[in-house]
Backbone as ProteinMPNN parsed JSONL, in Angstrom:
{"seq_chain_A": "MKPQALARPILVSGLSLLLTACGSGGNDAQNCEYASGNLLQDSTFSTLDKPKREQAWRYSQHAGEKSFIYSAQNGILRFEKTGDEPWALLTQNADTESTKGQRIEYSAELKLDLKDPRTTHGFGYGAGLSLMAKKNNRVILSSSLDHEPHMGIHGWHTARVIADLPKGTTYLRLGFLHQAGGSFQIRNPSLRLVAGGCEATVTEK", "coords_chain_A": {"N_chain_A": [[0.84, -1.199, 0.0], [0.619, 2.164, -0.93], [-0.182, 5.2, -0.573], [-1.107, 7.787, -2.842], [-0.721, 10.418, -2.022], [1.306, 10.186, -0.221], [3.731, 9.586, -1.258], [6.088, 11.089, -1.16], [6.018, 12.44, 1.587], [7.335, 14.402, 3.183], [8.629, 16.056, 1.429], [6.987, 18.061, 0.462], [6.98, 20.786, -0.03], [8.044, 21.523, -2.472], [6.511, 20.079, -4.182], [3.716, 19.776, -3.732], [2.641, 21.896, -2.329], [1.93, 25.342, -1.903], [3.306, 27.724, -0.085], [2.38, 30.42, 1.936], [3.216, 33.788, 2.989], [2.852, 33.413, 5.643], [4.472, 31.446, 6.533], [6.067, 28.21, 6.885], [5.443, 26.896, 9.137], [2.778, 26.418, 10.008], [1.619, 26.353, 12.484], [1.565, 28.873, 13.447], [0.146, 31.437, 15.44], [-2.727, 32.496, 14.316], [-5.298, 34.924, 13.856], [-7.964, 33.707, 13.364], [-11.325, 33.941, 12.219], [-14.268, 32.147, 12.731], [-16.641, 30.193, 10.881], [-18.077, 28.046, 11.544], [-18.723, 25.314, 13.825], [-16.864, 22.575, 15.233], [-16.215, 20.315, 12.72], [-15.31, 17.756, 12.614], [-15.717, 14.238, 13.217], [-15.976, 12.437, 16.264], [-13.997, 13.716, 18.082], [-12.841, 13.117, 20.459], [-11.861, 10.607, 20.313], [-13.359, 8.352, 20.994], [-14.466, 6.211, 19.655], [-12.63, 4.319, 18.852], [-12.363, 1.651, 19.713], [-14.706, 0.492, 18.99], [-17.068, -1.498, 16.997], [-16.094, -1.922, 13.55], [-17.748, -0.573, 11.678], [-18.719, 1.492, 13.18], [-16.631, 3.106, 13.795], [-15.0, 6.228, 13.709], [-12.441, 6.912, 13.012], [-9.908, 5.599, 10.922], [-7.403, 3.141, 10.446], [-4.359, 2.858, 8.594], [-1.433, 1.59, 6.889], [1.925, 1.491, 5.526], [2.709, -1.147, 4.457], [2.96, -4.745, 4.938], [3.444, -6.395, 8.186], [1.592, -5.221, 11.036], [2.833, -2.228, 12.279], [2.575, -0.159, 14.042], [0.97, 1.085, 16.981], [-2.037, 2.224, 18.582], [-3.996, 4.069, 20.931], [-6.528, 5.417, 23.107], [-7.202, 7.604, 25.839], [-9.121, 9.427, 28.094], [-9.698, 11.36, 26.146], [-7.286, 11.732, 24.825], [-5.18, 10.738, 22.307], [-2.758, 8.272, 21.762], [-0.074, 7.443, 19.709], [2.057, 5.129, 18.448], [5.17, 3.872, 17.236], [6.052, 0.53, 16.575], [7.129, -1.445, 14.991], [8.685, -2.236, 11.82], [7.723, -1.036, 9.458], [7.514, 1.939, 7.396], [5.59, 4.065, 7.645], [2.42, 5.14, 9.028], [-1.087, 5.861, 9.084], [-3.82, 7.495, 10.706], [-7.016, 8.194, 10.029], [-9.894, 10.163, 8.928], [-12.713, 10.683, 6.78], [-14.056, 13.718, 5.589], [-17.086, 15.659, 5.198], [-17.659, 16.854, 2.0], [-19.519, 18.491, 0.836], [-20.172, 20.572, 2.534], [-17.758, 21.804, 2.854], [-16.272, 22.247, 0.494], [-14.884, 24.673, -1.691], [-14.436, 26.395, 0.361], [-12.543, 28.131, 2.905], [-10.628, 26.384, 5.217], [-9.692, 25.382, 8.541], [-7.608, 23.044, 9.876], [-6.714, 21.539, 12.807], [-4.863, 20.536, 15.759], [-3.876, 19.673, 19.09], [-0.637, 18.723, 19.91], [1.759, 16.437, 21.306], [5.062, 15.558, 21.368], [7.265, 12.784, 21.199], [9.565, 11.844, 19.651], [11.89, 10.148, 17.487], [14.633, 9.227, 15.31], [13.778, 6.486, 13.219], [14.475, 2.986, 13.825], [14.723, 1.4, 11.604], [15.753, 2.634, 8.671], [14.344, 4.868, 6.198], [13.135, 6.407, 3.15], [11.169, 8.342, 3.273], [11.215, 10.589, 4.824], [11.333, 11.909, 8.155], [9.103, 12.179, 10.913], [6.032, 13.338, 12.533], [2.528, 14.074, 12.721], [0.049, 16.35, 11.495], [-2.047, 15.502, 8.721], [-3.427, 16.111, 5.557], [-5.56, 15.731, 2.784], [-6.998, 16.439, -0.351], [-9.199, 15.615, -3.028], [-10.213, 15.845, -6.455], [-12.553, 14.113, -7.996], [-10.655, 11.415, -8.811], [-8.174, 12.594, -8.61], [-5.469, 14.032, -6.937], [-5.677, 17.184, -5.562], [-4.946, 18.886, -3.587], [-2.651, 18.804, -0.97], [-1.208, 18.133, 2.196], [1.309, 17.291, 4.34], [2.609, 16.942, 7.459], [3.054, 19.675, 7.604], [3.971, 21.637, 9.503], [5.652, 23.043, 12.309], [6.844, 22.187, 15.548], [7.629, 18.939, 14.101], [9.122, 16.819, 14.765], [11.311, 15.24, 17.17], [11.431, 15.998, 20.735], [8.813, 17.474, 22.341], [6.632, 19.513, 24.269], [3.058, 19.955, 24.876], [1.476, 21.57, 22.191], [-0.102, 23.637, 19.717], [-0.811, 22.569, 16.506], [-1.483, 23.558, 13.161], [-3.193, 23.7, 10.015], [-4.12, 25.747, 7.399], [-6.306, 25.903, 4.801], [-7.387, 26.479, 1.431], [-10.065, 25.035, 0.048], [-10.641, 23.707, -3.115], [-13.45, 24.408, -5.303], [-14.28, 22.204, -6.716], [-13.836, 19.988, -5.121], [-14.141, 16.621, -4.259], [-13.48, 14.778, -2.389], [-12.239, 14.581, 0.86], [-9.771, 14.068, 3.129], [-8.674, 13.761, 6.434], [-6.212, 13.572, 8.996], [-3.758, 11.854, 11.038], [-0.353, 11.438, 10.718], [2.255, 9.147, 11.09], [5.616, 8.759, 10.826], [8.096, 8.203, 11.967], [10.439, 7.199, 14.575], [9.477, 6.208, 17.931], [6.856, 7.956, 19.739], [3.766, 9.874, 19.602], [1.33, 12.191, 20.918], [-2.116, 13.182, 20.725], [-4.648, 15.634, 21.039], [-7.872, 17.231, 21.158], [-8.562, 17.554, 18.299], [-9.609, 19.417, 15.399], [-11.793, 20.592, 12.844], [-12.669, 23.351, 11.072], [-14.686, 25.821, 9.418], [-13.434, 28.771, 7.993], [-14.111, 32.147, 8.416], [-12.777, 34.508, 8.107], [-9.922, 36.693, 8.737], [-7.499, 35.281, 8.782], [-4.784, 33.877, 6.89], [-4.448, 31.519, 4.19], [-2.349, 28.661, 4.446], [-1.884, 26.614, 2.78], [-2.43, 25.852, -0.606], [-4.214, 25.1, -3.671], [-2.898, 22.553, -5.85]], "CA_chain_A": [[0.0, 0.0, 0.0], [1.432, 3.373, -1.009], [-1.102, 6.255, -0.994], [-0.534, 8.757, -3.766], [-0.322, 11.655, -1.348], [2.372, 9.958, 0.723], [4.923, 9.122, -1.949], [7.185, 11.83, -0.528], [5.245, 13.359, 2.415], [8.078, 15.52, 3.746], [9.136, 16.936, 0.387], [5.807, 18.649, -0.128], [7.097, 22.204, -0.355], [8.316, 21.71, -3.881], [5.695, 19.216, -5.007], [2.273, 19.849, -3.595], [2.172, 23.016, -1.53], [2.402, 26.7, -2.093], [3.211, 28.294, 1.246], [2.268, 31.86, 1.925], [4.145, 34.504, 3.873], [2.646, 32.997, 7.023], [5.551, 30.535, 6.884], [5.768, 26.79, 6.759], [5.178, 26.294, 10.43], [1.423, 25.935, 10.089], [1.1, 26.492, 13.828], [1.59, 30.266, 13.853], [-1.134, 31.846, 16.003], [-3.448, 33.429, 13.46], [-6.559, 35.331, 14.462], [-9.038, 33.266, 12.479], [-12.736, 34.035, 12.58], [-14.818, 30.877, 12.28], [-18.017, 30.183, 10.394], [-18.699, 26.776, 11.936], [-18.121, 24.596, 14.93], [-15.974, 21.489, 14.845], [-16.857, 19.436, 11.751], [-14.78, 16.4, 12.73], [-16.397, 13.257, 14.034], [-15.25, 11.796, 17.356], [-12.787, 14.466, 18.416], [-12.281, 12.574, 21.701], [-11.357, 9.269, 19.983], [-14.117, 7.381, 21.79], [-14.965, 5.103, 18.833], [-11.518, 3.502, 18.367], [-12.539, 0.242, 20.07], [-16.047, 0.051, 18.612], [-17.076, -2.244, 15.735], [-15.514, -1.138, 12.461], [-18.737, 0.293, 11.038], [-18.998, 2.618, 14.071], [-15.408, 3.854, 14.034], [-14.813, 7.446, 12.914], [-11.036, 6.957, 12.591], [-9.48, 4.361, 10.276], [-5.951, 2.949, 10.431], [-3.707, 2.263, 7.428], [0.017, 1.715, 6.96], [2.642, 1.284, 4.272], [2.581, -2.534, 4.01], [3.513, -5.691, 5.887], [2.837, -6.603, 9.492], [1.258, -3.976, 11.721], [4.063, -1.672, 12.847], [2.226, 0.961, 14.921], [-0.188, 0.865, 17.834], [-2.684, 3.461, 19.018], [-5.039, 3.93, 21.943], [-6.974, 6.718, 23.62], [-7.696, 7.677, 27.204], [-9.492, 10.781, 28.495], [-9.67, 12.262, 24.999], [-5.929, 11.873, 24.302], [-4.752, 9.625, 21.473], [-1.326, 7.966, 21.727], [0.23, 6.777, 18.443], [3.431, 4.703, 18.702], [5.795, 2.936, 16.305], [6.511, -0.684, 17.246], [7.71, -2.354, 14.017], [9.643, -1.738, 10.833], [7.137, -0.324, 8.327], [7.932, 3.341, 7.521], [4.586, 5.055, 8.016], [1.034, 4.757, 9.267], [-2.054, 6.957, 9.141], [-5.123, 7.353, 11.329], [-7.709, 9.232, 9.272], [-11.325, 10.122, 8.663], [-13.153, 11.48, 5.644], [-14.98, 14.798, 5.96], [-18.128, 16.003, 4.235], [-17.183, 17.866, 1.06], [-20.598, 19.411, 0.451], [-20.142, 21.747, 3.415], [-16.414, 22.378, 2.939], [-15.67, 22.58, -0.797], [-14.946, 26.095, -2.0], [-14.318, 27.141, 1.605], [-11.278, 28.115, 3.638], [-10.777, 25.558, 6.401], [-8.566, 25.216, 9.447], [-7.483, 21.739, 10.519], [-5.768, 21.75, 13.891], [-4.874, 19.633, 16.901], [-2.789, 19.833, 20.042], [0.277, 17.593, 19.8], [2.886, 16.273, 22.228], [5.95, 14.707, 20.592], [8.393, 12.062, 21.77], [9.932, 11.214, 18.387], [13.31, 9.965, 17.185], [14.848, 8.528, 14.055], [13.393, 5.077, 13.329], [15.598, 2.034, 13.786], [14.824, 0.991, 10.205], [15.732, 3.876, 7.908], [13.523, 4.908, 4.987], [13.307, 7.638, 2.392], [9.972, 9.177, 3.276], [11.364, 11.713, 5.731], [10.941, 11.522, 9.507], [8.258, 13.117, 11.633], [4.66, 12.941, 12.825], [1.624, 15.201, 12.909], [-1.172, 16.505, 10.72], [-2.089, 15.135, 7.309], [-4.654, 16.545, 4.883], [-5.542, 15.504, 1.352], [-8.256, 16.657, -1.069], [-9.21, 15.122, -4.406], [-11.314, 16.089, -7.365], [-12.692, 12.773, -8.535], [-9.551, 10.596, -8.295], [-6.919, 13.328, -8.743], [-5.111, 14.837, -5.765], [-5.61, 18.598, -5.912], [-4.389, 19.615, -2.457], [-2.061, 17.833, -0.049], [-0.339, 18.671, 3.235], [1.787, 16.279, 5.275], [3.563, 17.467, 8.444], [3.341, 21.063, 7.238], [3.973, 22.45, 10.718], [6.8, 22.837, 13.201], [7.727, 21.057, 15.293], [7.053, 17.637, 13.785], [10.139, 15.826, 15.098], [11.972, 15.529, 18.427], [10.667, 15.946, 21.981], [8.172, 18.775, 22.551], [5.406, 19.486, 25.05], [1.81, 20.253, 24.177], [1.438, 22.771, 21.362], [-1.13, 23.55, 18.674], [-0.414, 22.523, 15.097], [-2.643, 23.874, 12.321], [-3.073, 23.908, 8.581], [-5.239, 26.534, 6.876], [-6.325, 25.555, 3.384], [-8.513, 26.835, 0.565], [-10.506, 23.857, -0.685], [-11.224, 24.037, -4.42], [-14.89, 24.161, -5.424], [-14.532, 20.884, -7.286], [-13.41, 18.927, -4.216], [-15.087, 15.517, -4.081], [-12.975, 13.886, -1.342], [-11.392, 15.274, 1.825], [-9.309, 13.164, 4.177], [-7.904, 14.419, 7.479], [-5.737, 12.593, 9.948], [-2.475, 11.957, 11.721], [0.671, 10.645, 10.054], [3.423, 8.787, 11.903], [6.68, 8.155, 10.028], [9.339, 8.343, 12.729], [10.463, 6.313, 15.717], [8.887, 6.803, 19.125], [5.403, 8.125, 19.836], [3.244, 11.213, 19.835], [-0.024, 12.24, 21.455], [-2.995, 14.145, 20.065], [-5.91, 15.946, 21.71], [-8.672, 18.344, 20.636], [-8.516, 17.822, 16.853], [-10.727, 20.261, 14.978], [-11.937, 21.076, 11.475], [-13.64, 24.448, 11.098], [-14.72, 26.765, 8.317], [-12.861, 30.073, 8.347], [-14.843, 33.278, 7.845], [-11.85, 35.599, 7.817], [-8.952, 37.005, 9.774], [-6.231, 34.558, 8.672], [-4.404, 33.513, 5.532], [-4.219, 30.11, 3.912], [-0.975, 28.193, 4.383], [-1.826, 25.588, 1.735], [-3.339, 26.141, -1.71], [-4.382, 24.049, -4.67], [-1.737, 22.199, -6.672]], "C_chain_A": [[0.871, 1.244, 0.0], [0.555, 4.524, -1.494], [-0.399, 7.301, -1.829], [-0.001, 9.975, -3.069], [0.872, 11.467, -0.442], [3.653, 9.491, 0.054], [6.173, 9.815, -1.439], [6.593, 12.852, 0.421], [6.021, 14.543, 2.939], [8.477, 16.509, 2.674], [8.007, 17.682, -0.304], [6.022, 20.074, -0.595], [7.348, 22.422, -1.831], [7.367, 20.962, -4.769], [4.215, 19.532, -4.927], [1.759, 21.063, -2.858], [2.717, 24.323, -2.054], [2.2, 27.398, -0.775], [3.209, 29.812, 1.159], [3.269, 32.473, 2.872], [3.929, 34.161, 5.33], [3.714, 32.027, 7.471], [5.094, 29.107, 6.851], [5.401, 26.144, 8.077], [3.785, 25.751, 10.565], [0.816, 26.099, 11.462], [1.256, 27.922, 14.348], [0.201, 30.666, 14.354], [-1.761, 32.901, 15.103], [-4.815, 33.705, 14.075], [-7.724, 34.989, 13.536], [-10.408, 33.565, 13.088], [-13.421, 32.828, 11.955], [-16.288, 30.992, 11.892], [-18.728, 28.881, 10.749], [-18.082, 26.308, 13.235], [-17.207, 23.512, 14.391], [-16.716, 20.501, 13.943], [-16.309, 18.011, 11.78], [-15.725, 15.516, 13.532], [-15.445, 12.755, 15.117], [-13.923, 12.49, 17.669], [-12.167, 14.025, 19.735], [-11.82, 11.128, 21.53], [-12.074, 8.163, 20.752], [-14.574, 6.173, 20.979], [-13.859, 4.142, 18.385], [-11.735, 2.015, 18.601], [-13.916, -0.293, 19.702], [-15.972, -0.815, 17.355], [-16.697, -1.335, 14.569], [-16.499, -0.159, 11.849], [-19.058, 1.525, 11.878], [-17.769, 3.492, 14.321], [-15.338, 5.081, 13.124], [-13.421, 7.512, 12.324], [-10.629, 5.598, 12.052], [-7.95, 4.316, 10.175], [-5.505, 2.375, 9.095], [-2.21, 2.451, 7.581], [0.624, 1.316, 5.627], [2.427, -0.112, 3.702], [2.939, -3.437, 5.186], [2.749, -5.832, 7.187], [2.625, -5.267, 10.203], [2.446, -3.479, 12.527], [3.829, -0.48, 13.759], [1.042, 0.536, 15.779], [-0.762, 2.209, 18.243], [-3.763, 3.129, 20.03], [-5.39, 5.314, 22.458], [-7.473, 6.582, 25.048], [-7.938, 9.135, 27.544], [-9.333, 11.782, 27.346], [-8.306, 12.479, 24.389], [-5.548, 10.599, 23.558], [-3.237, 9.49, 21.547], [-1.066, 7.077, 20.517], [1.723, 6.435, 18.485], [3.921, 3.722, 17.648], [6.347, 1.746, 17.071], [7.229, -1.64, 16.299], [8.559, -1.624, 12.998], [9.034, -0.991, 9.648], [7.326, 1.19, 8.499], [6.858, 4.313, 7.976], [3.234, 4.411, 8.266], [0.188, 6.014, 9.372], [-3.269, 6.54, 9.96], [-5.968, 8.503, 10.803], [-9.223, 9.097, 9.357], [-11.624, 11.001, 7.466], [-14.177, 12.502, 6.105], [-15.98, 15.053, 4.844], [-17.639, 17.107, 3.304], [-18.279, 18.844, 0.646], [-20.553, 20.685, 1.284], [-18.793, 22.442, 3.421], [-15.832, 22.805, 1.595], [-15.902, 24.048, -1.136], [-14.778, 26.987, -0.788], [-12.864, 27.146, 2.092], [-11.499, 27.344, 4.934], [-9.525, 25.641, 7.26], [-8.664, 23.821, 10.059], [-6.395, 21.866, 11.574], [-5.891, 20.645, 14.937], [-3.746, 20.038, 17.832], [-1.945, 18.56, 20.027], [1.316, 17.627, 20.916], [3.799, 15.215, 21.631], [7.032, 14.06, 21.453], [8.955, 11.189, 20.643], [11.446, 11.164, 18.216], [13.428, 9.304, 15.822], [14.451, 7.062, 14.223], [14.599, 4.167, 13.238], [15.804, 1.47, 12.388], [14.689, 2.241, 9.349], [14.837, 3.74, 6.672], [13.655, 6.28, 4.347], [12.122, 8.565, 2.384], [10.146, 10.466, 4.071], [10.785, 11.349, 7.081], [10.077, 12.611, 10.151], [6.884, 12.541, 11.888], [3.816, 14.191, 13.032], [0.457, 15.171, 11.958], [-0.993, 16.1, 9.263], [-3.446, 15.529, 6.738], [-4.514, 16.261, 3.395], [-6.934, 15.723, 0.768], [-8.104, 16.163, -2.496], [-10.403, 15.698, -5.162], [-11.443, 14.841, -8.202], [-11.542, 11.927, -7.993], [-8.204, 11.299, -8.354], [-6.677, 14.165, -7.5], [-4.941, 16.288, -6.202], [-5.046, 19.452, -4.778], [-3.871, 18.591, -1.459], [-1.149, 18.542, 0.935], [0.023, 17.546, 4.181], [2.88, 16.878, 6.159], [3.983, 18.888, 8.118], [3.204, 21.962, 8.465], [5.246, 22.119, 11.483], [6.343, 23.038, 14.639], [6.958, 19.837, 14.812], [8.059, 16.509, 14.018], [10.786, 16.223, 16.419], [11.041, 15.397, 19.622], [10.131, 17.346, 22.273], [6.904, 18.576, 23.367], [4.203, 19.876, 24.22], [1.886, 21.583, 23.435], [0.369, 22.561, 20.294], [-0.49, 23.575, 17.298], [-1.652, 22.803, 14.26], [-2.234, 23.997, 10.868], [-4.319, 24.667, 8.147], [-5.218, 26.397, 5.365], [-7.56, 26.095, 2.693], [-8.898, 25.606, -0.242], [-11.115, 24.274, -2.015], [-12.71, 23.685, -4.477], [-15.196, 22.765, -5.949], [-14.156, 19.725, -6.386], [-14.506, 17.875, -4.041], [-14.676, 14.572, -2.958], [-12.042, 14.687, -0.452], [-11.063, 14.316, 2.953], [-8.401, 13.917, 5.137], [-7.395, 13.37, 8.452], [-4.374, 12.903, 10.507], [-1.513, 10.947, 11.1], [1.829, 10.392, 11.021], [4.446, 8.129, 10.988], [8.056, 8.44, 10.653], [9.396, 7.204, 13.729], [9.826, 6.992, 16.914], [7.385, 6.957, 19.032], [5.047, 9.601, 19.847], [1.812, 11.104, 20.312], [-0.8, 13.376, 20.805], [-4.217, 14.378, 20.947], [-6.565, 17.125, 20.991], [-8.477, 18.594, 19.142], [-9.763, 18.568, 16.407], [-10.642, 20.576, 13.494], [-13.027, 22.131, 11.484], [-13.557, 25.269, 9.826], [-14.229, 28.117, 8.807], [-13.635, 31.177, 7.64], [-13.919, 34.418, 7.473], [-10.802, 35.707, 8.909], [-7.642, 36.256, 9.688], [-6.03, 34.104, 7.235], [-4.211, 32.019, 5.382], [-2.723, 29.806, 3.905], [-0.789, 27.124, 3.318], [-2.849, 25.948, 0.661], [-3.317, 25.016, -2.713], [-3.113, 23.817, -5.476], [-1.864, 22.808, -8.063]], "O_chain_A": [[1.766, 1.373, 0.835], [0.532, 4.812, -2.691], [0.749, 7.66, -1.567], [1.034, 10.518, -3.453], [1.418, 12.445, 0.068], [4.573, 9.043, 0.737], [7.217, 9.177, -1.302], [6.643, 14.044, 0.117], [5.438, 15.61, 3.131], [8.65, 17.691, 2.967], [8.057, 17.912, -1.513], [5.305, 20.535, -1.483], [6.9, 23.424, -2.388], [7.381, 21.157, -5.984], [3.53, 19.553, -5.949], [0.546, 21.249, -2.765], [3.827, 24.39, -2.582], [1.065, 27.647, -0.37], [3.964, 30.401, 0.385], [4.073, 31.772, 3.485], [4.722, 34.562, 6.181], [3.864, 31.794, 8.671], [3.899, 28.817, 6.796], [5.081, 24.956, 8.118], [3.604, 24.703, 11.186], [-0.402, 25.993, 11.602], [1.1, 28.167, 15.544], [-0.807, 30.281, 13.761], [-1.363, 34.066, 15.13], [-5.409, 32.845, 14.724], [-8.384, 35.876, 12.995], [-10.613, 33.457, 14.297], [-13.188, 32.515, 10.788], [-17.058, 31.757, 12.472], [-19.852, 28.641, 10.307], [-17.061, 26.827, 13.686], [-16.824, 23.537, 13.222], [-17.723, 19.919, 14.348], [-16.793, 17.15, 11.047], [-16.44, 15.991, 14.414], [-14.237, 12.665, 14.894], [-12.856, 11.894, 17.527], [-11.09, 14.497, 20.101], [-11.429, 10.489, 22.507], [-11.464, 7.158, 21.118], [-15.032, 5.192, 21.565], [-14.131, 3.23, 17.605], [-11.335, 1.197, 17.773], [-14.257, -1.418, 20.065], [-14.926, -0.866, 16.708], [-16.948, -0.13, 14.6], [-16.128, 0.971, 11.53], [-19.605, 2.499, 11.361], [-17.87, 4.517, 14.996], [-15.584, 4.987, 11.922], [-13.224, 8.097, 11.259], [-10.955, 4.566, 12.638], [-7.301, 5.314, 9.863], [-6.177, 1.515, 8.526], [-1.755, 3.341, 8.299], [-0.073, 0.863, 4.72], [1.996, -0.24, 2.556], [3.191, -2.959, 6.292], [1.583, -5.453, 7.293], [3.376, -4.312, 10.0], [2.999, -4.205, 13.353], [4.787, 0.15, 14.205], [0.215, -0.273, 15.357], [-0.054, 3.216, 18.252], [-4.365, 2.056, 19.995], [-4.636, 6.268, 22.265], [-8.085, 5.58, 25.418], [-7.076, 9.984, 27.316], [-8.889, 12.911, 27.554], [-8.162, 13.33, 23.512], [-5.592, 9.507, 24.124], [-2.514, 10.478, 21.411], [-1.753, 6.076, 20.318], [2.563, 7.333, 18.549], [3.175, 2.842, 17.217], [7.024, 1.911, 18.085], [7.885, -2.572, 16.766], [9.084, -0.543, 13.261], [9.773, -0.361, 8.892], [7.302, 1.682, 9.628], [7.177, 5.302, 8.635], [2.94, 3.312, 7.795], [0.684, 7.09, 9.706], [-3.695, 5.386, 9.917], [-5.678, 9.664, 11.092], [-9.757, 8.077, 9.79], [-10.888, 11.943, 7.17], [-15.057, 12.197, 6.91], [-15.742, 14.703, 3.688], [-17.246, 18.179, 3.766], [-17.975, 19.928, 0.148], [-20.865, 21.765, 0.781], [-18.678, 23.555, 3.935], [-14.956, 23.67, 1.572], [-16.981, 24.591, -0.895], [-14.953, 28.202, -0.882], [-12.07, 26.276, 1.734], [-12.448, 27.619, 5.668], [-8.436, 25.935, 6.767], [-9.668, 23.466, 10.676], [-5.272, 22.26, 11.262], [-6.885, 19.921, 14.989], [-2.777, 20.67, 17.411], [-2.477, 17.454, 20.121], [1.699, 18.69, 21.403], [3.364, 14.086, 21.406], [7.631, 14.703, 22.315], [8.839, 9.963, 20.673], [12.179, 12.012, 18.725], [12.428, 8.872, 15.248], [14.751, 6.456, 15.252], [15.62, 4.525, 12.65], [16.92, 1.103, 12.02], [13.618, 2.845, 9.304], [14.608, 2.639, 6.172], [14.221, 7.2, 4.937], [12.065, 9.488, 1.572], [9.295, 11.351, 3.992], [9.843, 10.561, 7.155], [10.302, 13.805, 9.951], [6.594, 11.405, 11.514], [4.317, 15.23, 13.461], [-0.072, 14.105, 11.643], [0.056, 16.32, 8.658], [-4.483, 15.306, 7.363], [-3.464, 16.522, 2.809], [-7.929, 15.253, 1.322], [-7.036, 16.271, -3.099], [-11.449, 15.995, -4.585], [-10.572, 14.531, -9.015], [-11.47, 11.74, -6.779], [-7.175, 10.651, -8.163], [-7.551, 14.91, -7.057], [-4.156, 16.585, -7.103], [-4.705, 20.615, -4.99], [-4.562, 17.625, -1.136], [-0.404, 19.447, 0.559], [-0.859, 16.913, 4.762], [3.94, 17.272, 5.672], [5.136, 19.265, 8.33], [2.428, 22.918, 8.469], [5.831, 21.049, 11.317], [5.557, 23.941, 14.927], [5.764, 19.71, 15.085], [7.878, 15.391, 13.535], [10.814, 17.405, 16.762], [9.99, 14.761, 19.534], [10.904, 18.291, 22.432], [6.187, 17.593, 23.183], [4.309, 20.101, 23.014], [2.312, 22.594, 23.993], [-0.014, 21.427, 20.008], [0.273, 24.483, 16.967], [-2.746, 22.348, 14.594], [-1.1, 24.347, 10.54], [-5.438, 24.281, 8.484], [-4.225, 26.734, 4.72], [-8.64, 26.164, 3.281], [-8.147, 25.178, -1.118], [-12.016, 25.111, -2.042], [-13.169, 22.777, -3.784], [-16.254, 22.208, -5.659], [-14.154, 18.579, -6.836], [-15.649, 18.199, -3.717], [-15.429, 13.664, -2.607], [-11.159, 15.391, -0.942], [-11.951, 13.817, 3.645], [-7.481, 14.621, 4.72], [-8.08, 12.378, 8.706], [-3.896, 14.036, 10.463], [-1.824, 9.763, 10.975], [2.315, 11.311, 11.681], [4.184, 7.063, 10.431], [9.009, 8.845, 9.988], [8.519, 6.341, 13.744], [9.651, 8.21, 16.921], [6.713, 6.192, 18.339], [5.898, 10.463, 20.069], [1.158, 10.075, 20.142], [-0.233, 14.388, 20.391], [-4.757, 13.439, 21.533], [-5.901, 17.907, 20.311], [-8.247, 19.736, 18.744], [-10.844, 18.379, 16.966], [-9.558, 20.8, 12.955], [-14.168, 21.854, 11.853], [-12.49, 25.399, 9.227], [-14.571, 28.552, 9.907], [-13.797, 31.151, 6.42], [-14.252, 35.22, 6.601], [-10.787, 34.935, 9.868], [-6.729, 36.56, 10.456], [-6.984, 33.967, 6.469], [-3.85, 31.333, 6.338], [-1.926, 30.604, 3.413], [0.342, 26.766, 2.989], [-3.987, 26.303, 0.969], [-2.506, 24.094, -2.621], [-2.354, 24.745, -5.751], [-0.982, 22.621, -8.901]]}, "name": "protein", "num_of_chains": 1, "seq": "MKPQALARPILVSGLSLLLTACGSGGNDAQNCEYASGNLLQDSTFSTLDKPKREQAWRYSQHAGEKSFIYSAQNGILRFEKTGDEPWALLTQNADTESTKGQRIEYSAELKLDLKDPRTTHGFGYGAGLSLMAKKNNRVILSSSLDHEPHMGIHGWHTARVIADLPKGTTYLRLGFLHQAGGSFQIRNPSLRLVAGGCEATVTEK"}
């Protein structure tokens, strides 16, 4: 398994993103005005252990035997590398009827305890936010780890991506990417429509 948007997730600046003067950090405190509440399902990760049809978040990885584990307690998700596969994703699909043609902010609070993996790979190392939009089957917008920090040891901080979704968007996937050694934690993930007050950090390919 090798998702199209993850062929080179770290090298996005030259391939899939156009970053504005806000910088590549993605977590700069911008004074966004919001036009919606949180559009994500299960922002407290309470459905992880439910039957598959009831789960809001879905796990996928590069290939091979399962190489990452995840669990949640008190609204905090812990995502840890345990094997040799280079990357894994925990994602959900969002409604495109309410978001296409809109400016959105995808954010979460992260706590990192990451290191270089014991099995090296060429995807780049790090963990954090992942966003991908498609028009039909073509990727039209992609962001992987477009925030700092996304590697090393760091306490709780807010990571965010602000994106202009094209009007033709037919698929929107949001989630958390792990492609390093160690673990990271996530709390309070959010997807909201932006009414004004902040600039996009990611634009259409």
